XYZ file of C-alpha atoms in Angstrom:
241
model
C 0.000 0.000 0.000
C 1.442 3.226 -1.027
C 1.739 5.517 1.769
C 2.780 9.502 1.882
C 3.270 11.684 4.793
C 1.505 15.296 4.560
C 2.885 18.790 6.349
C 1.157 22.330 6.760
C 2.823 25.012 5.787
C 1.549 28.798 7.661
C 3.714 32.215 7.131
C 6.493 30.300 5.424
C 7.330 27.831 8.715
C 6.260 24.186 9.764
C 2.748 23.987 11.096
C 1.413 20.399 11.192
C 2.732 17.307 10.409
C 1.919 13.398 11.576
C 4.284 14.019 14.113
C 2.425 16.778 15.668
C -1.021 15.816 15.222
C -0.217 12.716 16.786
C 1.385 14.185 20.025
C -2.133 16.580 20.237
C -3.857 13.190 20.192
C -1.751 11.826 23.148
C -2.358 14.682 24.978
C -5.963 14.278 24.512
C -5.538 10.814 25.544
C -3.397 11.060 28.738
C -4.613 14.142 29.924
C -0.684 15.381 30.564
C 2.303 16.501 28.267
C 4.559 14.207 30.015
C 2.968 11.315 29.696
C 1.846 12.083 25.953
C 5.852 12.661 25.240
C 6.769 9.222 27.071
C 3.905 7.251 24.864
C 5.613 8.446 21.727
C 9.174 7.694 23.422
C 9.976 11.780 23.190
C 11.599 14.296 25.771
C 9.712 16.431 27.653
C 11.324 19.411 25.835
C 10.993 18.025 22.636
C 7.306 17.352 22.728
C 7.052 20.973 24.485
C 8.659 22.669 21.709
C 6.639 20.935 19.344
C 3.153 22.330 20.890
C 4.800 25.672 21.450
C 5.678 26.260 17.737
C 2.457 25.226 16.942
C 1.047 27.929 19.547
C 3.257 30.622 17.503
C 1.480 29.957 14.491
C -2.460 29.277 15.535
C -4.865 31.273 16.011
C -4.781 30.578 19.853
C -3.068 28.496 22.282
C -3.490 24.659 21.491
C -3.179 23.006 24.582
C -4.300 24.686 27.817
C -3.151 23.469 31.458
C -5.390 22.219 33.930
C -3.769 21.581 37.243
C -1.539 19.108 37.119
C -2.478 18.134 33.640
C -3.633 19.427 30.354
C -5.969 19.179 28.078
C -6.818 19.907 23.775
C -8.393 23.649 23.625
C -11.122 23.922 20.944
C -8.800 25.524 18.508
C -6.375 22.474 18.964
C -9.370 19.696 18.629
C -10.253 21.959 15.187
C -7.183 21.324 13.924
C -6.648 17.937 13.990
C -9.940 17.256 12.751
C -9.166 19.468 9.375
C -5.910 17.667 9.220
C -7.135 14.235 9.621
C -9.822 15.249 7.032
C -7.148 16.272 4.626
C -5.013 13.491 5.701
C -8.262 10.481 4.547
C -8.529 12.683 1.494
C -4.585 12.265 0.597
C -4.681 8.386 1.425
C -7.540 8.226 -0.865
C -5.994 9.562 -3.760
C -2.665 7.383 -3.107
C -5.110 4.387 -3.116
C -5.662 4.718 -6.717
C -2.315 3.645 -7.356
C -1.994 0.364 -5.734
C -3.268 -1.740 -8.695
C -1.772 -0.563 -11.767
C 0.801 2.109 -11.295
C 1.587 2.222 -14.502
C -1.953 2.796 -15.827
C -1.904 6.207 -14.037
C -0.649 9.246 -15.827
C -0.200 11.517 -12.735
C 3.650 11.089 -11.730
C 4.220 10.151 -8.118
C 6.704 12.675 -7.609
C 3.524 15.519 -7.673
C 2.834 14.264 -4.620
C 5.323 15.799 -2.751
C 3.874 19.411 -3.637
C 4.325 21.271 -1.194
C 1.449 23.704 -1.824
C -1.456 21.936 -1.049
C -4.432 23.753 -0.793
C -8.140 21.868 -0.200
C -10.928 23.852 -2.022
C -14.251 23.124 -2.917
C -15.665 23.146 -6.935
C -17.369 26.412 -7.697
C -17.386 26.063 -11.680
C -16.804 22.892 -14.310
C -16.323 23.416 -18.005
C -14.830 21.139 -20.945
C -15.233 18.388 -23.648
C -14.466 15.138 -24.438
C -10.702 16.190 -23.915
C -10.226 18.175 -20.848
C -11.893 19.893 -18.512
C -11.752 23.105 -16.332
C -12.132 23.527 -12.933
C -12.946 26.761 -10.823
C -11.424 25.910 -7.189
C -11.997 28.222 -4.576
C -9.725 28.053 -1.490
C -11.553 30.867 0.385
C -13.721 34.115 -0.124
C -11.105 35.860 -1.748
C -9.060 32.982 -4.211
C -10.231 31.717 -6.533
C -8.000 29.086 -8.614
C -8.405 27.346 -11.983
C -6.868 23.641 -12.634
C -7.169 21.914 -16.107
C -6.793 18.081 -16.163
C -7.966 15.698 -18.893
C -11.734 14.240 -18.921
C -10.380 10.597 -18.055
C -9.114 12.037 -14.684
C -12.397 14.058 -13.838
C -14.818 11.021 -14.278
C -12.063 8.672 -12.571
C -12.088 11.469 -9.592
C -16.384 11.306 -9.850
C -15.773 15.174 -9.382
C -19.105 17.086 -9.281
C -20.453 20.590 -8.399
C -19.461 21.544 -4.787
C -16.797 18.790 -4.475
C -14.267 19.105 -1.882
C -11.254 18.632 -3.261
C -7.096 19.455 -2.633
C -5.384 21.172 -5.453
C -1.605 20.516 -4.955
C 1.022 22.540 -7.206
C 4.584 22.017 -7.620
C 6.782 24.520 -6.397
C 8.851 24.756 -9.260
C 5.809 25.363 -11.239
C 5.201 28.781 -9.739
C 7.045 31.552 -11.003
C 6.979 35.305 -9.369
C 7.075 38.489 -11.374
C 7.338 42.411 -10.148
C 5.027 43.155 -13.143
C 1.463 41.905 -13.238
C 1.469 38.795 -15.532
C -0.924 36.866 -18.257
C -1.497 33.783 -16.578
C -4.929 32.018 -15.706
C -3.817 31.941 -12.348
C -2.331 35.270 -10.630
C -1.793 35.759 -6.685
C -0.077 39.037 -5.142
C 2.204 37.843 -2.530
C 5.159 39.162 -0.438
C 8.632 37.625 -0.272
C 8.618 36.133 3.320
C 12.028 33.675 2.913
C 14.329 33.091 0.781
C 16.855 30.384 0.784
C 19.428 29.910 -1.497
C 20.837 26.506 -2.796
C 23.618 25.294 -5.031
C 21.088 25.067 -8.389
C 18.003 26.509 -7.039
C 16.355 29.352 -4.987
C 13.516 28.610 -2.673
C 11.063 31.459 -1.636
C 8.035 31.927 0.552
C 5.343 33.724 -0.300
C 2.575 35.372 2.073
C -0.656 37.025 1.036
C -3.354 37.656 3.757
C -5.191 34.621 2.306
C -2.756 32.328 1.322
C 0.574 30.949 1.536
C 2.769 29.238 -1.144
C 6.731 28.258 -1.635
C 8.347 28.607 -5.171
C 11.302 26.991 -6.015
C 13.518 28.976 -9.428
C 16.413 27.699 -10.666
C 19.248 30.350 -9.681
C 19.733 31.960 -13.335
C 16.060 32.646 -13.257
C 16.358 34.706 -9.655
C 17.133 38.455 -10.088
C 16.911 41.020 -8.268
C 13.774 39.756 -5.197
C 14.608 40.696 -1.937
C 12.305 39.895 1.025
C 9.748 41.992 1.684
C 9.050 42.934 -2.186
C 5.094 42.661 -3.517
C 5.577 40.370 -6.210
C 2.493 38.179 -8.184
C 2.782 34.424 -8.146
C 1.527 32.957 -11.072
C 1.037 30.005 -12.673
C -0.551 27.672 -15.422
C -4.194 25.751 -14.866
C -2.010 22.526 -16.180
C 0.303 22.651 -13.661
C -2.641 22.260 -10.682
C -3.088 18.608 -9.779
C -6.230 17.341 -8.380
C -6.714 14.707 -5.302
C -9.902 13.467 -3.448
């Protein structure tokens, strides 16, 4: 059985992962940090800093103490609902493979997006080809994704579908000047990191985050902090239920 592990991303840092979501559970469980970091054979301090960078970046605190113990807040409960939901979603898809890998066209290696977004189906137009999608993430983005018709029956995607649109981040390019490109997002450079071949960047908008990977010859003159537009191709959007 094919198997994948899936990460949050939020203002350009580590947010969730397995690893995390699992130690909220054990604190849930156990009713104390201590003995949540000794069932998952962790330190103290490590399983600490774990909650408290997840603290830094929710909306409030995750886990609240309750004399002697602690316990999941609401916020923390929320979230590892929505990332067990996304989490089913992901296995789903992978369990498409485990038959015939090579009947699928959709290369493995798109599964390691790492901007992964899940959105529900607001429009669907196309032929006997392809079709397009209209995904909206939230009240404000809107994305479109264009796959071929084989993939949208084999996906049974309807009207109102929940679905996660994953894009590679070597697939997004960034421009200073507004672009021609189905799909446009104004962002601000949060990160960069620089790398032998390639140049990885964070982006932040008040909506939505995403990371964009350009090879080094392509990365000129961004700083962080510059308003840029992110912008890429409907083709380049993969779909997963």
């Amino acid at each position: 059985m094919l198997k994948s592990r899936l990460w949050l991303d939020k203002d350009g840092k580590n947010f969730l992962g397995h690893g995390k979501v699992e130690l909220l559970e054990k604190i849930k469980e156990h009713g104390s940090i201590n003995k949540a970091a000794k069932a998952m054979k962790m330190s103290y301090k490590a399983a600490w800093d774990c909650i408290d960078s997840i603290n830094n970046l929710a909306n409030s605190p995750v886990v609240i103490k309750i004399g002697n113990g602690s316990k999941i807040s609401e916020e923390g409960e929320r979230l590892i609902r929505k990332f067990r939901e996304i989490e089913a979603k992901q296995n789903e898809f992978l369990s498409q493979f485990d038959d015939d890998l090579g009947q699928n066209k959709i290369n493995l290696f798109s599964l390691s997006a790492k901007n992964q977004f899940t959105c529900f189906v607001r429009g669907i137009r196309g032929d006997e080809v392809s079709v397009d999608l209209e995904l909206c993430i939230n009240k404000n983005i809107t994305i479109f994704s264009n796959i071929t018709k084989d993939s949208f029956d084999r996906l049974q995607i309807t009207m109102g579908s929940i679905v996660i649109a994953a894009i590679k981040a070597n697939l997004i390019k960034i421009s200073k000047l507004k672009p021609k490109s189905q799909n446009i997002i104004k962002c601000e450079i949060s990160k960069i990191k620089k790398g032998e071949k390639s140049t990885q960047i964070c982006l932040n908008s008040p909506e939505l985050n995403l990371s964009a990977t350009l090879k080094n010859q392509d990365f000129f003159g961004f700083e962080i902090g510059d308003k840029i537009y992110a912008y890429f191709e409907a083709g380049s959007v993969i779909i997963c239920k």
